[in-house]
Amino acid sequence: MDIKQMIAESIQHAFPELSIEQIASRIEKPKYAQHGDYAFPVFDLAKLKKQAPPAIATSLSSMIHHPWVMKTEAVGPYVNFFLQKEKVQKEIVSTIIASGKDFGNLQIGKGENVVLDLSSPNIAKPFSMGHLRSTVIGNSLANILEKCGYQTVRINYLGDWGTQFGKLIAAYLKWGSAEAVRKNPIPELLKLYVKFHQEAETDPSLDDEGRLWFKRLEDGNEEALALWNWFREESLHEFQRIYDLLGIEFDSFNGEAFYNDKMEAIINRLKELNLLTLSEGAEVVELDESLSLPPCLIRKSDGATLYATRDLAAAFYRKKEYNFAKALYIVGQEQTVHFQQVKSVVQKMGERWAEDMHHIPFGLLLKDGKKMSTRKGKIILLEKVIQEAIELAESNIAAKNPHLPNKQEVARLVGVGAIIFHDLKNFRLNSIEFSLADMLKFEGETGPYVQYTHARACSILRKASWSAPGHAPSQGLNDDYSWNLSKLLYEFPGTLTKACEGFDPSIIAKYIVDVCQSFNSWYGHQKFLTEDEEKGSRLSLVYATTLVIQESLHLLGMGAPEEM
Ligand code: ARG
């Protein structure tokens, strides 16, 4: 039972014109405690009722009777609700405990498929901060959608195709050494690629050579394919270490190369539909000028296909393979035009499902206000950054809790959690300043703070030797701290709905901080283990809190160690 729903039901008889959902969606949380637990504003119902808002509020207030409602008050254009704390509190905790991990599960998705295009680093290049953001945001969105009843497919659309691989092969054959690549794959391949560009400035014939090798690759030349495959495997191996640290898995690694043989069909279809035009020898799709989108380049004059061509083939393939209800592309905002173009082409091809393609853009990770670049020589290797976070977490643990069992795994969960939380607590379009020291603080809105609050709650239960599942409290609590916490816990499903609809994990991150703050103020005012008749009810609420924090952390892709 949802509280807002309950309130909506108790007043619906006064507004037969509105549905319960419409009424529930109007219910607010008053800013000040003296205005009650919930408030129902009526000012925009004046027309409907042909009455002044305060009069509506007064007459409505006198009509409300419900066992959960202690009293109502009409204040100006609002009806304020004061609930029967003990009754409702007990009901909330019982519901959460009875649902366990399933608390908050929703059926919005009705089992439909969502494909998420996430992470998608480029072969032979370092894993960038942008790819980290895509990985973390995309994984969290997938978790959120799953809890909302969708089936998800996490696709790592590797950047493993394109003319740059021709250049890389040419560079390797000229200057490369197998041993060096094996030892240090990504930096070595990057070096070759950079050298190729430098040399090509004075020797333009190199570019032709690069193109030639890419052509060979596309045509299935064995030598080219073998080298490409090897570069790909070595790179994937490197990336996998990062995914293991983050604890993230994918359902598919079908990258750009996978679509090499699937583009021709799309190009033919575009031709049939008369959508291709020639522009300086290249084939393009003109897009609506009203959107001021540049034409979408489909095939260059030398016959080479492009990034957009592959994304088109991938979109059609995914529709056919997964019949998705939504296709999300978690990619930096700098690619916004690209995704608008791809979507517009699909639209022009008459496919209604173009509407279900959503680019989920995000901002930059900054270091001292500047973009953290993996290009231009000064690469910051992401794996090192993650390792550093884990090491810092480890030394924190060593100082605070030296006898902790399972120290290394906890340090990984805390270090990685710090990075994830730091990313997800901000609305994704904001650029964020990357500072390990800030991320790893135990105070403020950080990963360690929320994980530590969870561990603190677990420790109360441990000390009380409390084993919960199935136990509902026999009575409710009625102090303000536990009441505020309980109400907040009950907002979990509604919070999840908002996060799902807005594709916005930061809603969950902010919610966890609220829950932790509320728990910690209760903690500061309460002796949990005192033997009195409320002890069981207190422990039940502590347990319900751990359940909600765990589930919320899981939605962000973070672990919840019981001790740290
Ligand atoms: N590999 C690309 C890059 O690093 C990202 C791919 C994003 N996904 C897509 N379907 N285009 O910029």
Coordinates of C-alpha atoms and ligand atoms in Angstrom, one line a residue:
M1 CA 0.0 0.0 0.0
D2 CA 1.4 3.3 -1.0
I3 CA 0.7 6.2 1.3
K4 CA -0.2 8.7 -1.4
Q5 CA -2.5 6.1 -2.9
M6 CA -4.2 5.7 0.4
I7 CA -4.7 9.4 0.8
A8 CA -6.0 9.6 -2.8
E9 CA -8.5 6.9 -2.0
S10 CA -9.7 8.7 1.1
I11 CA -10.5 11.9 -0.9
Q12 CA -11.5 10.5 -4.2
H13 CA -15.2 10.6 -3.4
A14 CA -14.9 14.4 -3.3
F15 CA -13.4 14.5 -6.8
P16 CA -15.2 11.9 -8.9
E17 CA -13.8 13.7 -12.0
L18 CA -10.2 12.8 -11.1
S19 CA -8.7 9.3 -11.0
I20 CA -6.8 8.0 -7.9
E21 CA -3.6 8.3 -9.8
Q22 CA -4.3 12.0 -10.7
I23 CA -5.1 12.7 -7.1
A24 CA -2.0 10.8 -5.8
S25 CA 0.3 12.7 -8.2
R26 CA -0.8 16.0 -6.7
I27 CA 0.0 15.1 -3.2
E28 CA 3.0 16.9 -1.8
K29 CA 5.3 16.7 1.2
P30 CA 5.0 19.9 3.2
K31 CA 8.2 21.8 3.9
Y32 CA 7.5 22.2 7.6
A33 CA 6.6 19.4 10.0
Q34 CA 3.8 21.5 11.6
H35 CA 2.0 21.3 8.3
G36 CA 1.6 17.6 8.6
D37 CA 2.9 14.6 6.8
Y38 CA 1.3 15.2 3.4
A39 CA -0.6 18.0 1.8
F40 CA -3.2 18.1 -1.0
P41 CA -3.3 21.4 -2.8
V42 CA -6.6 22.4 -4.3
F43 CA -6.0 25.9 -5.8
D44 CA -6.2 24.7 -9.4
L45 CA -9.5 22.9 -8.7
A46 CA -11.4 26.1 -8.2
K47 CA -12.8 26.1 -11.7
L48 CA -13.9 22.5 -11.5
K49 CA -15.7 23.1 -8.2
K50 CA -16.8 26.6 -8.9
Q51 CA -15.6 27.6 -5.4
A52 CA -12.7 29.5 -3.9
P53 CA -9.7 27.2 -3.0
P54 CA -9.9 27.8 0.8
A55 CA -13.6 26.9 0.8
I56 CA -12.8 23.7 -1.2
A57 CA -10.1 22.8 1.3
T58 CA -12.3 23.4 4.3
S59 CA -15.2 21.3 3.0
L60 CA -12.8 18.5 1.8
S61 CA -11.0 18.4 5.1
S62 CA -14.3 17.7 7.0
M63 CA -15.1 14.8 4.7
I64 CA -12.0 12.7 5.3
H65 CA -12.2 9.6 7.5
H66 CA -9.6 6.9 7.3
P67 CA -8.1 4.6 10.0
W68 CA -4.6 5.8 9.0
V69 CA -5.5 9.5 9.2
M70 CA -5.3 11.1 12.6
K71 CA -6.6 14.5 11.5
T72 CA -6.7 16.9 8.6
E73 CA -6.4 20.6 8.6
A74 CA -7.5 23.1 5.9
V75 CA -4.8 25.8 5.6
G76 CA -5.5 28.2 2.8
P77 CA -5.6 26.2 -0.5
Y78 CA -4.2 23.1 1.1
V79 CA -5.6 20.2 3.1
N80 CA -2.8 18.9 5.4
F81 CA -2.8 15.3 6.5
F82 CA -1.5 14.1 9.9
L83 CA -1.2 10.4 9.9
Q84 CA -1.6 7.8 12.7
K85 CA 2.2 7.4 13.1
E86 CA 2.2 4.1 15.0
K87 CA -0.2 2.4 12.7
V88 CA 1.3 3.6 9.5
Q89 CA 4.9 3.1 10.7
K90 CA 4.2 -0.5 11.6
E91 CA 2.5 -1.1 8.2
I92 CA 5.4 0.4 6.3
V93 CA 8.1 -1.7 8.1
S94 CA 5.9 -4.9 7.8
T95 CA 5.5 -4.3 4.1
I96 CA 9.2 -3.8 3.5
I97 CA 10.3 -6.8 5.5
A98 CA 7.7 -9.0 3.9
S99 CA 8.8 -7.9 0.4
G100 CA 12.6 -8.2 1.2
K101 CA 14.7 -7.7 -1.8
D102 CA 11.6 -7.4 -4.0
F103 CA 10.5 -4.2 -2.2
G104 CA 10.0 -1.6 -4.8
N105 CA 9.8 -4.0 -7.7
L106 CA 7.6 -2.5 -10.4
Q107 CA 5.8 -3.7 -13.5
I108 CA 6.2 -0.6 -15.7
G109 CA 8.3 -2.6 -18.2
K110 CA 5.8 -5.6 -18.5
G111 CA 8.7 -7.8 -19.5
E112 CA 9.6 -5.8 -22.6
N113 CA 13.1 -5.6 -23.9
V114 CA 15.4 -2.6 -23.6
V115 CA 18.7 -2.7 -25.3
L116 CA 21.4 -0.5 -23.8
D117 CA 24.4 0.6 -25.8
L118 CA 27.0 1.3 -23.2
S119 CA 30.7 1.6 -22.5
S120 CA 31.8 0.9 -26.1
P121 CA 35.5 1.8 -25.9
N122 CA 37.6 1.9 -29.0
I123 CA 40.1 -0.9 -29.8
A124 CA 43.7 0.0 -29.6
K125 CA 42.9 3.2 -27.7
P126 CA 42.8 3.8 -23.9
F127 CA 39.6 3.4 -22.1
S128 CA 38.6 7.0 -21.5
M129 CA 36.8 8.8 -18.7
G130 CA 33.9 9.2 -21.1
H131 CA 33.7 5.4 -21.5
L132 CA 33.8 5.1 -17.7
R133 CA 30.8 7.4 -17.4
S134 CA 29.0 5.5 -20.1
T135 CA 29.7 2.2 -18.4
V136 CA 28.6 3.4 -14.9
I137 CA 25.5 5.3 -16.0
G138 CA 24.5 2.6 -18.5
N139 CA 24.9 -0.2 -16.0
S140 CA 22.9 1.7 -13.4
L141 CA 20.1 2.4 -15.9
A142 CA 20.0 -1.2 -16.8
N143 CA 19.6 -2.1 -13.1
I144 CA 16.9 0.5 -12.7
L145 CA 15.0 -0.8 -15.7
E146 CA 15.2 -4.4 -14.6
K147 CA 13.7 -3.5 -11.2
C148 CA 11.0 -1.8 -13.1
G149 CA 10.1 -4.9 -15.0
Y150 CA 12.0 -4.7 -18.2
Q151 CA 14.4 -7.3 -19.7
T152 CA 17.7 -5.6 -20.5
V153 CA 20.4 -6.4 -23.0
R154 CA 23.7 -4.7 -22.2
I155 CA 25.6 -4.2 -25.5
N156 CA 29.2 -3.2 -25.5
Y157 CA 29.4 -1.7 -29.0
L158 CA 33.1 -1.8 -29.4
G159 CA 34.8 0.7 -31.7
D160 CA 36.6 -2.0 -33.6
W161 CA 36.1 -0.9 -37.2
G162 CA 36.9 2.0 -39.5
T163 CA 39.8 3.5 -41.5
Q164 CA 41.9 3.9 -38.4
F165 CA 42.4 0.2 -38.3
G166 CA 44.0 0.3 -41.7
K167 CA 46.3 2.9 -40.5
L168 CA 47.2 0.9 -37.4
I169 CA 48.0 -2.1 -39.5
A170 CA 50.1 -0.1 -41.8
A171 CA 51.9 1.4 -38.8
Y172 CA 52.4 -1.9 -37.1
L173 CA 53.9 -3.5 -40.2
K174 CA 56.3 -0.6 -40.6
W175 CA 57.5 0.0 -37.1
G176 CA 55.8 -2.4 -34.7
S177 CA 57.1 -5.3 -32.6
A178 CA 55.0 -8.2 -31.6
E179 CA 56.7 -8.5 -28.3
A180 CA 56.2 -4.8 -27.4
V181 CA 52.5 -5.0 -28.2
R182 CA 52.0 -8.2 -26.2
K183 CA 53.7 -6.6 -23.2
N184 CA 51.9 -3.4 -23.2
P185 CA 49.1 -3.6 -25.8
I186 CA 47.2 -0.3 -25.6
P187 CA 50.0 2.2 -25.0
E188 CA 52.1 0.5 -27.7
L189 CA 49.3 0.5 -30.3
L190 CA 48.5 4.0 -29.4
K191 CA 52.1 5.0 -29.9
L192 CA 52.1 3.4 -33.4
Y193 CA 48.9 5.2 -34.3
V194 CA 50.3 8.6 -33.1
K195 CA 53.5 8.0 -35.0
F196 CA 51.5 7.2 -38.2
H197 CA 49.8 10.5 -38.0
Q198 CA 53.0 12.4 -37.4
E199 CA 54.8 10.7 -40.3
A200 CA 51.8 11.2 -42.6
E201 CA 52.1 14.9 -42.2
T202 CA 55.3 14.9 -44.2
D203 CA 54.5 11.7 -46.2
P204 CA 50.9 11.8 -47.5
S205 CA 51.4 8.4 -49.3
L206 CA 51.1 6.8 -45.8
D207 CA 47.4 7.8 -45.8
D208 CA 46.9 5.9 -49.0
E209 CA 48.6 2.9 -47.5
G210 CA 46.3 3.1 -44.5
R211 CA 43.3 3.3 -46.7
L212 CA 44.5 0.3 -48.7
W213 CA 44.9 -1.8 -45.6
F214 CA 41.4 -0.9 -44.4
K215 CA 40.1 -1.9 -47.8
R216 CA 41.9 -5.2 -47.5
L217 CA 40.4 -5.6 -44.0
E218 CA 36.9 -5.0 -45.4
D219 CA 37.5 -7.4 -48.2
G220 CA 38.6 -10.1 -45.8
N221 CA 42.3 -10.2 -46.5
E222 CA 43.8 -12.8 -44.2
E223 CA 46.9 -10.9 -43.0
A224 CA 44.8 -7.8 -42.2
L225 CA 42.2 -9.8 -40.4
A226 CA 44.7 -11.7 -38.3
L227 CA 46.3 -8.5 -37.1
W228 CA 43.0 -6.8 -36.5
N229 CA 41.8 -9.8 -34.5
W230 CA 44.9 -9.8 -32.4
F231 CA 44.7 -6.1 -31.6
R232 CA 41.1 -6.5 -30.7
E233 CA 41.8 -9.5 -28.4
E234 CA 44.6 -7.7 -26.7
S235 CA 42.5 -4.6 -26.2
L236 CA 39.5 -6.5 -24.9
H237 CA 41.7 -8.3 -22.5
E238 CA 42.8 -4.9 -21.1
F239 CA 39.2 -3.6 -20.9
Q240 CA 38.1 -6.8 -19.2
R241 CA 40.3 -6.0 -16.2
I242 CA 38.5 -2.7 -15.8
Y243 CA 35.1 -4.4 -16.1
D244 CA 36.1 -7.0 -13.5
L245 CA 37.2 -4.2 -11.1
L246 CA 33.8 -2.5 -11.7
G247 CA 31.9 -5.8 -11.4
I248 CA 30.1 -5.2 -14.7
E249 CA 29.1 -7.8 -17.3
F250 CA 27.7 -7.5 -20.8
D251 CA 25.3 -9.6 -22.8
S252 CA 27.0 -8.8 -26.1
F253 CA 30.3 -7.4 -27.4
N254 CA 29.0 -7.0 -31.0
G255 CA 30.9 -3.9 -32.0
E256 CA 31.1 -2.0 -35.2
A257 CA 32.9 -4.7 -37.1
F258 CA 30.0 -7.1 -36.5
Y259 CA 28.0 -4.9 -38.9
N260 CA 30.5 -5.0 -41.7
D261 CA 28.3 -7.4 -43.7
K262 CA 25.0 -5.8 -42.6
M263 CA 25.4 -2.4 -44.1
E264 CA 24.8 -3.2 -47.8
A265 CA 21.2 -4.2 -47.1
I266 CA 20.6 -0.9 -45.4
I267 CA 22.2 1.1 -48.2
N268 CA 20.1 -0.8 -50.7
R269 CA 17.0 -0.1 -48.7
L270 CA 17.9 3.6 -48.7
K271 CA 18.3 3.5 -52.4
E272 CA 14.9 1.8 -52.9
L273 CA 13.3 4.4 -50.8
N274 CA 15.0 7.1 -52.9
L275 CA 16.6 8.6 -49.8
L276 CA 20.2 8.6 -51.0
T277 CA 21.6 11.6 -52.8
L278 CA 25.0 12.2 -54.3
S279 CA 27.0 15.0 -52.8
E280 CA 30.6 15.5 -54.0
G281 CA 30.8 11.8 -54.9
A282 CA 29.6 10.7 -51.5
E283 CA 26.2 9.2 -50.8
V284 CA 24.2 11.0 -48.2
V285 CA 20.7 11.2 -46.7
E286 CA 19.4 14.8 -46.6
L287 CA 17.7 15.5 -43.3
D288 CA 14.9 17.9 -42.4
E289 CA 16.2 21.4 -42.5
S290 CA 13.7 22.3 -39.8
L291 CA 15.8 20.3 -37.4
S292 CA 18.9 22.0 -38.9
L293 CA 20.6 18.7 -39.1
P294 CA 23.5 18.2 -41.5
P295 CA 23.1 15.5 -44.1
C296 CA 23.9 12.0 -42.8
L297 CA 27.0 10.7 -44.6
I298 CA 26.3 7.0 -45.6
R299 CA 29.2 6.2 -48.0
K300 CA 32.3 8.1 -48.9
S301 CA 33.3 8.7 -52.5
D302 CA 35.9 5.9 -52.2
G303 CA 33.2 3.5 -51.2
A304 CA 34.1 3.4 -47.5
T305 CA 31.2 3.3 -45.0
L306 CA 31.0 5.4 -41.9
Y307 CA 30.2 5.4 -38.2
A308 CA 26.6 6.4 -39.0
T309 CA 26.3 3.6 -41.5
R310 CA 27.2 1.1 -38.9
D311 CA 25.0 2.6 -36.3
L312 CA 22.1 2.3 -38.8
A313 CA 22.8 -1.3 -39.5
A314 CA 23.1 -1.9 -35.7
A315 CA 19.8 -0.3 -35.0
F316 CA 18.0 -2.5 -37.6
Y317 CA 19.7 -5.6 -36.4
R318 CA 18.8 -4.9 -32.8
K319 CA 15.2 -4.2 -33.6
K320 CA 15.0 -7.6 -35.4
E321 CA 17.0 -9.5 -32.9
Y322 CA 15.5 -8.1 -29.6
N323 CA 12.3 -6.4 -30.7
F324 CA 13.2 -3.7 -28.2
A325 CA 10.6 -1.4 -26.6
K326 CA 13.4 1.1 -26.1
A327 CA 17.0 1.4 -27.4
L328 CA 19.2 3.5 -25.2
Y329 CA 22.5 4.9 -26.3
I330 CA 24.6 6.0 -23.3
V331 CA 27.1 8.2 -25.1
G332 CA 28.7 11.6 -24.3
Q333 CA 26.8 14.7 -25.3
E334 CA 29.4 15.6 -28.0
Q335 CA 27.7 12.9 -30.2
T336 CA 24.2 14.4 -30.0
V337 CA 24.1 15.4 -33.6
H338 CA 25.2 12.0 -34.7
F339 CA 22.4 10.3 -32.8
Q340 CA 19.8 12.8 -34.1
Q341 CA 21.0 12.0 -37.6
V342 CA 20.8 8.3 -37.2
K343 CA 17.3 8.5 -35.6
S344 CA 16.1 10.8 -38.4
V345 CA 17.3 8.5 -41.1
V346 CA 15.4 5.6 -39.4
Q347 CA 12.4 7.8 -39.2
K348 CA 12.7 8.8 -42.9
M349 CA 12.8 5.1 -43.7
G350 CA 9.3 4.9 -42.3
E351 CA 10.2 2.9 -39.2
R352 CA 7.9 3.8 -36.3
W353 CA 10.3 2.4 -33.7
A354 CA 12.7 5.3 -34.4
E355 CA 10.7 7.0 -31.6
D356 CA 12.0 4.3 -29.2
M357 CA 15.6 5.2 -29.8
H358 CA 17.0 7.5 -27.1
H359 CA 20.4 9.1 -26.9
I360 CA 21.2 9.4 -23.2
P361 CA 23.9 12.0 -23.2
F362 CA 26.2 13.0 -20.3
G363 CA 28.8 15.7 -19.6
L364 CA 32.6 15.6 -19.1
L365 CA 34.8 14.5 -16.3
L366 CA 37.1 17.4 -15.5
K367 CA 40.4 17.6 -13.8
D368 CA 41.1 21.1 -12.5
G369 CA 38.3 22.4 -14.6
K370 CA 39.7 20.9 -17.9
K371 CA 38.6 17.9 -19.8
M372 CA 40.4 14.7 -18.7
S373 CA 41.9 13.7 -22.0
T374 CA 43.2 10.3 -23.0
R375 CA 44.6 11.8 -26.2
K376 CA 47.5 14.1 -26.8
G377 CA 50.1 11.9 -25.1
K378 CA 49.2 12.7 -21.5
I379 CA 47.0 9.7 -21.0
I380 CA 45.6 9.1 -17.6
L381 CA 45.1 5.3 -17.5
L382 CA 41.8 4.5 -16.0
E383 CA 42.8 1.3 -14.5
K384 CA 45.4 3.1 -12.5
V385 CA 42.8 5.6 -11.2
I386 CA 40.6 2.7 -10.1
Q387 CA 43.5 0.9 -8.4
E388 CA 44.4 4.1 -6.7
A389 CA 40.9 4.5 -5.3
I390 CA 41.0 0.9 -4.1
E391 CA 44.3 1.5 -2.4
L392 CA 43.1 4.6 -0.7
A393 CA 40.1 2.8 0.6
E394 CA 42.4 0.0 1.8
S395 CA 44.5 2.4 3.8
N396 CA 41.3 4.0 5.3
I397 CA 40.2 0.5 6.4
A398 CA 43.6 -0.3 7.8
A399 CA 43.3 2.9 10.0
K400 CA 39.7 2.5 11.0
N401 CA 39.1 -1.3 11.2
P402 CA 42.4 -3.2 10.9
H403 CA 40.9 -6.6 11.8
L404 CA 38.2 -6.5 9.2
P405 CA 37.9 -9.9 7.5
N406 CA 37.8 -9.9 3.7
K407 CA 39.7 -6.5 3.7
Q408 CA 40.6 -6.6 0.0
E409 CA 37.1 -7.3 -1.3
V410 CA 35.7 -4.6 0.9
A411 CA 38.3 -2.1 -0.3
R412 CA 37.4 -2.9 -3.9
L413 CA 33.7 -2.3 -3.1
V414 CA 34.4 0.9 -1.4
G415 CA 37.0 2.3 -3.9
V416 CA 34.9 1.4 -6.9
G417 CA 31.8 2.5 -5.1
A418 CA 33.3 5.9 -4.4
I419 CA 34.0 6.4 -8.1
I420 CA 30.5 5.2 -9.1
F421 CA 28.7 7.3 -6.5
H422 CA 30.6 10.4 -7.3
D423 CA 29.5 10.0 -10.9
L424 CA 25.9 9.1 -10.3
K425 CA 25.0 11.6 -7.6
N426 CA 25.2 14.4 -10.2
F427 CA 22.6 14.8 -13.0
R428 CA 24.4 13.2 -15.8
L429 CA 24.5 16.2 -18.1
N430 CA 26.6 18.1 -15.6
S431 CA 30.3 18.0 -16.0
I432 CA 32.0 16.7 -12.9
E433 CA 35.3 17.4 -11.3
F434 CA 37.3 14.3 -10.7
S435 CA 38.9 14.2 -7.3
L436 CA 39.7 10.9 -5.6
A437 CA 40.3 12.6 -2.2
D438 CA 36.7 14.1 -2.3
M439 CA 35.2 10.8 -3.5
L440 CA 36.6 8.8 -0.7
K441 CA 35.6 11.1 2.2
F442 CA 33.4 9.5 4.8
E443 CA 31.4 12.6 5.3
G444 CA 29.1 14.4 2.9
E445 CA 27.5 12.9 -0.1
T446 CA 29.9 10.2 -0.9
G447 CA 29.9 6.5 -1.6
P448 CA 31.8 5.7 1.6
Y449 CA 29.3 7.7 3.6
V450 CA 26.3 5.7 2.4
Q451 CA 28.2 2.4 2.5
Y452 CA 29.3 3.2 6.0
T453 CA 25.8 4.1 7.1
H454 CA 24.7 0.7 5.8
A455 CA 27.5 -1.0 7.7
R456 CA 26.6 0.9 10.9
A457 CA 23.0 -0.4 10.6
C458 CA 24.2 -3.9 10.0
S459 CA 26.4 -3.7 13.1
I460 CA 23.4 -2.8 15.3
L461 CA 21.6 -5.9 14.0
R462 CA 24.7 -8.0 14.6
K463 CA 25.1 -6.7 18.2
A464 CA 21.5 -7.5 18.8
S465 CA 21.9 -11.0 17.3
W466 CA 18.8 -10.0 15.3
S467 CA 17.8 -12.3 12.5
A468 CA 15.0 -10.9 10.6
P469 CA 13.4 -12.2 7.5
G470 CA 9.7 -12.7 8.0
H471 CA 9.5 -10.8 11.3
A472 CA 7.1 -8.0 11.3
P473 CA 7.2 -5.6 14.3
S474 CA 4.4 -6.2 16.8
Q475 CA 3.9 -2.5 17.3
G476 CA 4.7 0.8 15.6
L477 CA 7.1 3.6 16.7
N478 CA 5.9 7.1 17.1
D479 CA 8.9 9.4 17.6
D480 CA 9.7 11.8 14.8
Y481 CA 13.0 10.4 13.8
S482 CA 11.8 6.9 13.1
W483 CA 8.6 8.3 11.6
N484 CA 10.5 10.5 9.1
L485 CA 12.8 7.6 8.2
S486 CA 9.9 5.2 7.7
K487 CA 8.1 7.6 5.4
L488 CA 11.2 8.1 3.4
L489 CA 11.8 4.3 3.1
Y490 CA 8.3 4.1 1.7
E491 CA 9.1 6.5 -1.0
F492 CA 11.5 4.0 -2.6
P493 CA 9.1 2.7 -5.3
G494 CA 8.0 6.3 -6.2
T495 CA 11.6 7.3 -6.4
L496 CA 12.4 4.4 -8.6
T497 CA 9.6 5.3 -11.0
K498 CA 11.0 8.8 -11.4
A499 CA 14.5 7.5 -12.0
C500 CA 13.2 5.1 -14.6
E501 CA 11.0 7.6 -16.4
G502 CA 13.8 10.2 -16.5
F503 CA 16.6 7.8 -17.2
D504 CA 18.2 9.4 -14.2
P505 CA 20.2 7.4 -11.7
S506 CA 21.0 10.6 -9.7
I507 CA 17.5 10.5 -8.4
I508 CA 18.4 7.2 -6.6
A509 CA 21.8 8.5 -5.5
K510 CA 20.2 11.6 -3.9
Y511 CA 17.5 9.4 -2.3
I512 CA 20.1 7.1 -0.6
V513 CA 21.8 10.2 0.8
D514 CA 18.4 11.3 2.3
V515 CA 17.8 7.9 3.7
C516 CA 21.3 7.8 5.3
Q517 CA 20.9 11.3 6.7
S518 CA 17.6 10.4 8.2
F519 CA 18.9 7.1 9.6
N520 CA 21.9 8.9 11.1
S521 CA 19.8 11.5 12.9
W522 CA 17.7 8.7 14.4
Y523 CA 20.9 6.9 15.3
G524 CA 22.2 10.0 17.1
H525 CA 19.1 10.1 19.3
Q526 CA 18.4 6.5 20.0
K527 CA 19.7 3.7 22.1
F528 CA 18.9 0.7 20.0
L529 CA 19.7 -2.1 22.3
T530 CA 17.9 -0.9 25.4
E531 CA 15.6 -3.7 26.6
D532 CA 12.1 -2.2 26.3
E533 CA 8.9 -3.0 24.5
E534 CA 9.9 -1.0 21.4
K535 CA 13.3 -2.8 20.9
G536 CA 11.9 -5.2 18.3
S537 CA 10.2 -2.4 16.4
R538 CA 13.4 -0.4 16.3
L539 CA 15.4 -3.4 15.1
S540 CA 12.8 -4.0 12.4
L541 CA 13.1 -0.5 11.2
V542 CA 16.9 -0.8 11.2
Y543 CA 16.6 -3.9 9.1
A544 CA 14.1 -2.3 6.7
T545 CA 16.6 0.5 6.3
T546 CA 19.4 -1.9 5.4
L547 CA 17.2 -3.5 2.8
V548 CA 16.3 -0.2 1.1
I549 CA 20.0 1.0 1.1
Q550 CA 21.2 -2.3 -0.3
E551 CA 18.6 -2.3 -3.1
S552 CA 19.4 1.3 -3.9
L553 CA 23.1 0.7 -3.9
H554 CA 22.5 -2.3 -6.1
L555 CA 20.6 0.0 -8.6
L556 CA 23.7 2.2 -8.8
G557 CA 25.9 -0.8 -9.4
M558 CA 27.6 -0.6 -5.9
G559 CA 28.2 -3.2 -3.3
A560 CA 26.9 -2.9 0.3
P561 CA 29.6 -4.4 2.6
E562 CA 28.2 -5.4 6.1
E563 CA 31.3 -4.2 7.8
M564 CA 34.0 -1.7 6.7
Ligands
ARG1 N1 33.1 3.9 -29.7 C1 32.4 5.2 -29.6 C2 33.3 6.2 -29.0 O1 34.2 5.9 -28.2 C3 31.2 5.1 -28.9 C4 30.1 4.3 -29.5 C5 28.8 4.6 -29.0 N2 27.7 3.8 -29.5 C6 27.2 3.9 -30.7 N3 26.2 3.1 -31.0 N4 27.6 4.8 -31.6 O2 33.2 7.4 -29.2

